[in-house]
mmCIF file of C-alpha atoms and ligand atoms in Angstrom:
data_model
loop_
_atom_site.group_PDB
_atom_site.id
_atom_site.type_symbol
_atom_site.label_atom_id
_atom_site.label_comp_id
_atom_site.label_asym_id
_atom_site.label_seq_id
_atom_site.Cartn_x
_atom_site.Cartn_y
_atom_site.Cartn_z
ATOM 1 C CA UNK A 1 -29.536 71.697 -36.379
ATOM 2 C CA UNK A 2 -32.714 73.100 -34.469
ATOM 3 C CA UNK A 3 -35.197 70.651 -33.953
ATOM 4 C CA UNK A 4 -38.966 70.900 -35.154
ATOM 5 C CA UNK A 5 -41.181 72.192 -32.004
ATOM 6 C CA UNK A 6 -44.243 69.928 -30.623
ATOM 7 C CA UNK A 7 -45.609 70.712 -27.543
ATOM 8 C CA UNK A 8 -46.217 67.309 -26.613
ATOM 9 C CA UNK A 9 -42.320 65.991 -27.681
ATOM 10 C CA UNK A 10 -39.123 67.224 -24.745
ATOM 11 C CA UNK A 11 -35.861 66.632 -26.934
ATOM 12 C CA UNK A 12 -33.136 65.272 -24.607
ATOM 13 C CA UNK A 13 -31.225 69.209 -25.223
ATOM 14 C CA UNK A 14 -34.557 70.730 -23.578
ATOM 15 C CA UNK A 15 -33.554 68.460 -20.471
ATOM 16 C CA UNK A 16 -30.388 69.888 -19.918
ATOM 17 C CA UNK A 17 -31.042 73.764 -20.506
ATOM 18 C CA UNK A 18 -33.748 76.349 -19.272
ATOM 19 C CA UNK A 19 -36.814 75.549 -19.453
ATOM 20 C CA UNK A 20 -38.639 78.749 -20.033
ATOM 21 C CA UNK A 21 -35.623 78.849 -23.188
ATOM 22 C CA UNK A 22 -38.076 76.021 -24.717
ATOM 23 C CA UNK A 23 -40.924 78.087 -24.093
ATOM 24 C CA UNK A 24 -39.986 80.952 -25.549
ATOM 25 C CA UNK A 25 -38.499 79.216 -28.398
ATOM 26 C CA UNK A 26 -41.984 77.544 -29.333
ATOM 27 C CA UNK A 27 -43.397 81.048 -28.747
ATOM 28 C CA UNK A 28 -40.598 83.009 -30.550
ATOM 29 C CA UNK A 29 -39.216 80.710 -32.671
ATOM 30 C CA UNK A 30 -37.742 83.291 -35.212
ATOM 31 C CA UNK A 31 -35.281 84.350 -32.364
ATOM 32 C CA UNK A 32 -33.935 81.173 -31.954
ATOM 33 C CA UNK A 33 -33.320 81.005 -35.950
ATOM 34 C CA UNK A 34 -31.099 83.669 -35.964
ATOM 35 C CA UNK A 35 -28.339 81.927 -34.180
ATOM 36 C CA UNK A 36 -27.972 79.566 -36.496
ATOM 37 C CA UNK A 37 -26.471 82.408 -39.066
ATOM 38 C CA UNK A 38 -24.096 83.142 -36.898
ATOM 39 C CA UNK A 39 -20.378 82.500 -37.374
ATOM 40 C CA UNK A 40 -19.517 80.528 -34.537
ATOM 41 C CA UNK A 41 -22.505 78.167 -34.864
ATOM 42 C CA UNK A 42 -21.673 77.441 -38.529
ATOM 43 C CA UNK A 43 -17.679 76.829 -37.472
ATOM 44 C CA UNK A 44 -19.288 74.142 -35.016
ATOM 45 C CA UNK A 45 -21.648 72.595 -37.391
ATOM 46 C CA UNK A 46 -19.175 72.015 -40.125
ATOM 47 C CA UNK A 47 -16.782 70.403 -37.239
ATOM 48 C CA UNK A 48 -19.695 67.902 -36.388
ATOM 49 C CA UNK A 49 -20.169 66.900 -39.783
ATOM 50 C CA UNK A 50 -16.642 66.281 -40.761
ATOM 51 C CA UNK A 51 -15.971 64.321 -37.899
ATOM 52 C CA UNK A 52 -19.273 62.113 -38.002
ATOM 53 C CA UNK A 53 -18.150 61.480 -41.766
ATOM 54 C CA UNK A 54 -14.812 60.367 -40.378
ATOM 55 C CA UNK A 55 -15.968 58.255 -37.535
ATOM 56 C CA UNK A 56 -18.767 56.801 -40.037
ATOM 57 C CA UNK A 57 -16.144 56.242 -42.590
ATOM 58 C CA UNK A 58 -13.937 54.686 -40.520
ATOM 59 C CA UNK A 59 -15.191 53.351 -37.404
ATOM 60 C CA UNK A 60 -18.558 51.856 -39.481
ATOM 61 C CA UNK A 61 -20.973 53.771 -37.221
ATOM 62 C CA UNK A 62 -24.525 55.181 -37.499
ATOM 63 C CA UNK A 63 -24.427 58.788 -37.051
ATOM 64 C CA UNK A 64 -26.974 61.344 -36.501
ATOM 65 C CA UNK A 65 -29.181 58.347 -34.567
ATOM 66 C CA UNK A 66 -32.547 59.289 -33.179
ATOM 67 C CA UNK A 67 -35.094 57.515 -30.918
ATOM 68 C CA UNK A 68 -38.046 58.635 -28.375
ATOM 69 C CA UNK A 69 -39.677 56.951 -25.628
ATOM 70 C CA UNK A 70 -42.788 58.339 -24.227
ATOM 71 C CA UNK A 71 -42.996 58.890 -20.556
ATOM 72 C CA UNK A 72 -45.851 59.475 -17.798
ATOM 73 C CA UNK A 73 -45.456 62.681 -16.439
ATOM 74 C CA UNK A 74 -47.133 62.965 -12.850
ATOM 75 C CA UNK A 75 -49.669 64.461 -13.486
ATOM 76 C CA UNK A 76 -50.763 61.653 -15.884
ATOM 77 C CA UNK A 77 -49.987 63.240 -18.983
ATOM 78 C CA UNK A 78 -48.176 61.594 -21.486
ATOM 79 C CA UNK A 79 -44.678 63.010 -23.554
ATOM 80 C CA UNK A 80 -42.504 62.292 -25.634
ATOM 81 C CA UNK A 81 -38.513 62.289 -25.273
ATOM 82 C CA UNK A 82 -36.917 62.266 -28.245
ATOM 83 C CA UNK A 83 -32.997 62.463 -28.384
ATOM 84 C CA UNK A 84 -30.583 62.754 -31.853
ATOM 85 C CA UNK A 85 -27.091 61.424 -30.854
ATOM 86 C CA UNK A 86 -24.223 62.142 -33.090
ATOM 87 C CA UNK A 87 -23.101 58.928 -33.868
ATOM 88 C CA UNK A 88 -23.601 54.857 -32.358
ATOM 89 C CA UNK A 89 -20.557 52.536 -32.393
ATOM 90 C CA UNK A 90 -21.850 48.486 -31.983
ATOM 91 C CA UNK A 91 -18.425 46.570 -30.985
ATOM 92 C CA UNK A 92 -17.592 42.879 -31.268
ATOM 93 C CA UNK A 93 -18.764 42.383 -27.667
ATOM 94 C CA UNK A 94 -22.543 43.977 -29.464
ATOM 95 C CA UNK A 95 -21.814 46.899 -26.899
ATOM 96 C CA UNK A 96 -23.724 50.261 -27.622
ATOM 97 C CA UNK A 97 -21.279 53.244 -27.240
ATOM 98 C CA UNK A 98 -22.215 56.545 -28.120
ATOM 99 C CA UNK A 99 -20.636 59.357 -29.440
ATOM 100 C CA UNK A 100 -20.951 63.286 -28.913
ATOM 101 C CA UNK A 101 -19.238 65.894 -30.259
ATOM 102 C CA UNK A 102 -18.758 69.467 -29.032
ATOM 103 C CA UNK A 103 -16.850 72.216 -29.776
ATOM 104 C CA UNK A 104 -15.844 75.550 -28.030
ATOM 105 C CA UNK A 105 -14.141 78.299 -28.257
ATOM 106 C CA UNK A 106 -11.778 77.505 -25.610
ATOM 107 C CA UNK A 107 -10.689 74.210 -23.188
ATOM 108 C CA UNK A 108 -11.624 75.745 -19.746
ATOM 109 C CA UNK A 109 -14.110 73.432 -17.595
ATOM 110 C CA UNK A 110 -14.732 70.546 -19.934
ATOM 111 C CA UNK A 111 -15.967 68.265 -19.651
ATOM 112 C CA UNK A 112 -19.145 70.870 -19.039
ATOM 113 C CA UNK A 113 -21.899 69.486 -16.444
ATOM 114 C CA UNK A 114 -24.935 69.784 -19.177
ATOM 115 C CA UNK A 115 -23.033 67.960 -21.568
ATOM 116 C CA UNK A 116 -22.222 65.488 -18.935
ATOM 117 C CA UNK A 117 -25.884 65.298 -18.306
ATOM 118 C CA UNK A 118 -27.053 65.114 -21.590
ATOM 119 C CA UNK A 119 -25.016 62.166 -22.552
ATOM 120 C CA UNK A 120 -26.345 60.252 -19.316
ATOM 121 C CA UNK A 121 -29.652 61.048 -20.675
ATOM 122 C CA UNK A 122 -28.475 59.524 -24.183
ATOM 123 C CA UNK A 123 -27.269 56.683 -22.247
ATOM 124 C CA UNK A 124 -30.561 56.116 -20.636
ATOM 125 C CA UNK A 125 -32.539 57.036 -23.976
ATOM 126 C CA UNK A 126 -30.470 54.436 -26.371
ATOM 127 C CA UNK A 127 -29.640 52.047 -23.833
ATOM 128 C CA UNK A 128 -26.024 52.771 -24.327
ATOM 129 C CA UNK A 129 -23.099 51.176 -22.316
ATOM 130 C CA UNK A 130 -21.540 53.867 -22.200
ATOM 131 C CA UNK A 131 -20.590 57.410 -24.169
ATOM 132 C CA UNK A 132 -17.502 59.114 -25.360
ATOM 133 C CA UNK A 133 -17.929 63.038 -25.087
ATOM 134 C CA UNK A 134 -15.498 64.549 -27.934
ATOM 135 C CA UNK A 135 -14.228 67.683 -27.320
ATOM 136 C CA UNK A 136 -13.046 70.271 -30.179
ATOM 137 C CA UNK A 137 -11.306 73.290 -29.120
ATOM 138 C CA UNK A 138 -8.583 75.996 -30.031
ATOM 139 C CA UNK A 139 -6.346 74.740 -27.307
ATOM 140 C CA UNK A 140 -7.435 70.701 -27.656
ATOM 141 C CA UNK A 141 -8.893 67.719 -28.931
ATOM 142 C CA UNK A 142 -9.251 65.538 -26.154
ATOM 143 C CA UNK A 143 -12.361 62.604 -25.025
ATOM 144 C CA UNK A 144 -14.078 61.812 -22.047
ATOM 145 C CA UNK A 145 -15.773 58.706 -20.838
ATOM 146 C CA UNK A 146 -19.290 58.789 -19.639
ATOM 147 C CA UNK A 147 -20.870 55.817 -17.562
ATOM 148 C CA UNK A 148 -23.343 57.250 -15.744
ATOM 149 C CA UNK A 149 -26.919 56.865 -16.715
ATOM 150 C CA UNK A 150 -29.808 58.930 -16.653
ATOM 151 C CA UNK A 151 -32.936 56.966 -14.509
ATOM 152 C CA UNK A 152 -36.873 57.498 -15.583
ATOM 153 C CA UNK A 153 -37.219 59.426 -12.620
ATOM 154 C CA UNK A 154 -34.661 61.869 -13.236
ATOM 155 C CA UNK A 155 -36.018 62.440 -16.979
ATOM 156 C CA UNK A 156 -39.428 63.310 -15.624
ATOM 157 C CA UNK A 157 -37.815 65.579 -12.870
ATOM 158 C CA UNK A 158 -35.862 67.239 -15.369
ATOM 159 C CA UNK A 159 -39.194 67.707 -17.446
ATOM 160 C CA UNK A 160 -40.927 69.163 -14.632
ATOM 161 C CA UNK A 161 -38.603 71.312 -13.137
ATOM 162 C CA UNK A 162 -39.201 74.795 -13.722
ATOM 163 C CA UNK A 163 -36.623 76.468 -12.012
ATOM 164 C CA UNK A 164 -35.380 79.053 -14.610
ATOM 165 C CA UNK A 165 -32.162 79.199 -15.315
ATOM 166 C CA UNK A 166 -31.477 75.250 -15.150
ATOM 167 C CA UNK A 167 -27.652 76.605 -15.056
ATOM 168 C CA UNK A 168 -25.957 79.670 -13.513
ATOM 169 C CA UNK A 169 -24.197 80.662 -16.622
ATOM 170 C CA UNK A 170 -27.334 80.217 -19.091
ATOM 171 C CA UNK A 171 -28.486 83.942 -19.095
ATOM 172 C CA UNK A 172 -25.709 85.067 -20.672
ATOM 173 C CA UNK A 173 -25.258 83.199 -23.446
ATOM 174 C CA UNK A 174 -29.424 83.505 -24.213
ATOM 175 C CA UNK A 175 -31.028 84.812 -27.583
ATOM 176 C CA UNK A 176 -33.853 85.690 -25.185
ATOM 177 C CA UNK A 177 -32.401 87.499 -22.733
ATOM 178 C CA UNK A 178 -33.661 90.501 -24.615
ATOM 179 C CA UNK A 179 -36.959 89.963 -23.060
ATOM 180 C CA UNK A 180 -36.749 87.627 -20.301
ATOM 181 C CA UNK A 181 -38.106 88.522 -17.331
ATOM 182 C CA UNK A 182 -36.501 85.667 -15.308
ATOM 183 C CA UNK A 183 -32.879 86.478 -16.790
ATOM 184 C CA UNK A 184 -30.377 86.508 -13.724
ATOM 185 C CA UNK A 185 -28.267 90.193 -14.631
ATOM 186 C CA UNK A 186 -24.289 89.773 -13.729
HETATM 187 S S1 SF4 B 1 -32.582 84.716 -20.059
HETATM 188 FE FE1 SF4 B 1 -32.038 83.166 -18.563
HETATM 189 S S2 SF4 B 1 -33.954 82.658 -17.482
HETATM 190 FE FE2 SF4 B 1 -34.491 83.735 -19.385
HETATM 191 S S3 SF4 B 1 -34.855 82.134 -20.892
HETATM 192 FE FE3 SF4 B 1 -32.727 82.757 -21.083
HETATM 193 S S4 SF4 B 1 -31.595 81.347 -19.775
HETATM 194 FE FE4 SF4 B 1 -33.754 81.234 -19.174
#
């Protein structure tokens, strides 16, 4: 699901992709739009929702949980973070453990570094103990463990940081590389 653009509000997927991608997709927003009619996106969403059913169903956990924290940026200015998890298991032991759930076309390189990042900064956001990254591919199903945890710091780094693309790879898989003047040609 795309989120809802503020100018004020960085949702934790903003932190761990380009950053002029956010700009342009509060400036374009239409662009961004289209992507969600396309084939592969739909496959993935339908995958998300019939697992968070299961693991609600079964496992008695929230899904689709979202929280913000506002943060000082340092220039003084104030944001928001806001983050939507897929799904929050509480154990016995009232340990947080999230759950994310991604799917690709293919098994090469998982985990991925930005979703490794991402659910640091979920761990960091809700305070998690840890998070379980679920993988859904062609090839495999398989789960990794995240402990890590995003810091303050990094968050507001991550915010500031301008350096266009955040990742190598990013340009090519970009709606906006149609008219991106920082695109990085391969
Ligand atoms: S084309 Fe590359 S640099 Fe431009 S917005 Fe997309 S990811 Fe960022």
């Amino acid at each position: 699901m795309k989120h809802r653009r503020e100018a004020n509000v960085y949702w934790v997927s903003d932190l761990v992709k380009c950053p002029i991608k956010r700009e342009f997709e509060i400036k374009y927003p239409e662009i961004a739009l289209s992507s969600i009619y396309s084939p592969y996106y739909i496959l993935g969403d339908l995958i998300h929702k019939g697992l968070e059913s299961v693991i609600s169903e079964k496992l008695n956990a929230r899904v689709e949980v979202e929280k913000s924290i506002n943060v000082q940026l340092s220039n003084g200015m104030e944001v928001i973070v806001k983050g939507r998890i897929d799904s929050i298991i509480t154990t016995e032991r009232g340990e947080n453990i999230g759950i994310e759930i991604k799917s690709a076309r293919a098994d090469i390189g998982i985990p991925q570094q930005h979703h490794i990042d991402q659910v640091r900064i979920y761990n960091w956001l809700f305070d998690l103990t840890k998070s379980i990254l679920i993988y859904i591919t062609f090839n495999r199903v398989t789960e990794y463990e995240v402990v890590e945890k995003a810091s303050t710091e990094e968050v507001i780094y991550r915010i500031e940081d301008k350096k266009a693309p955040r990742y190598s790879w990013e340009c090519g898989y970009c709606s906006y590389a149609i008219l991106c003047p920082y695109k990085i040609a391969k």
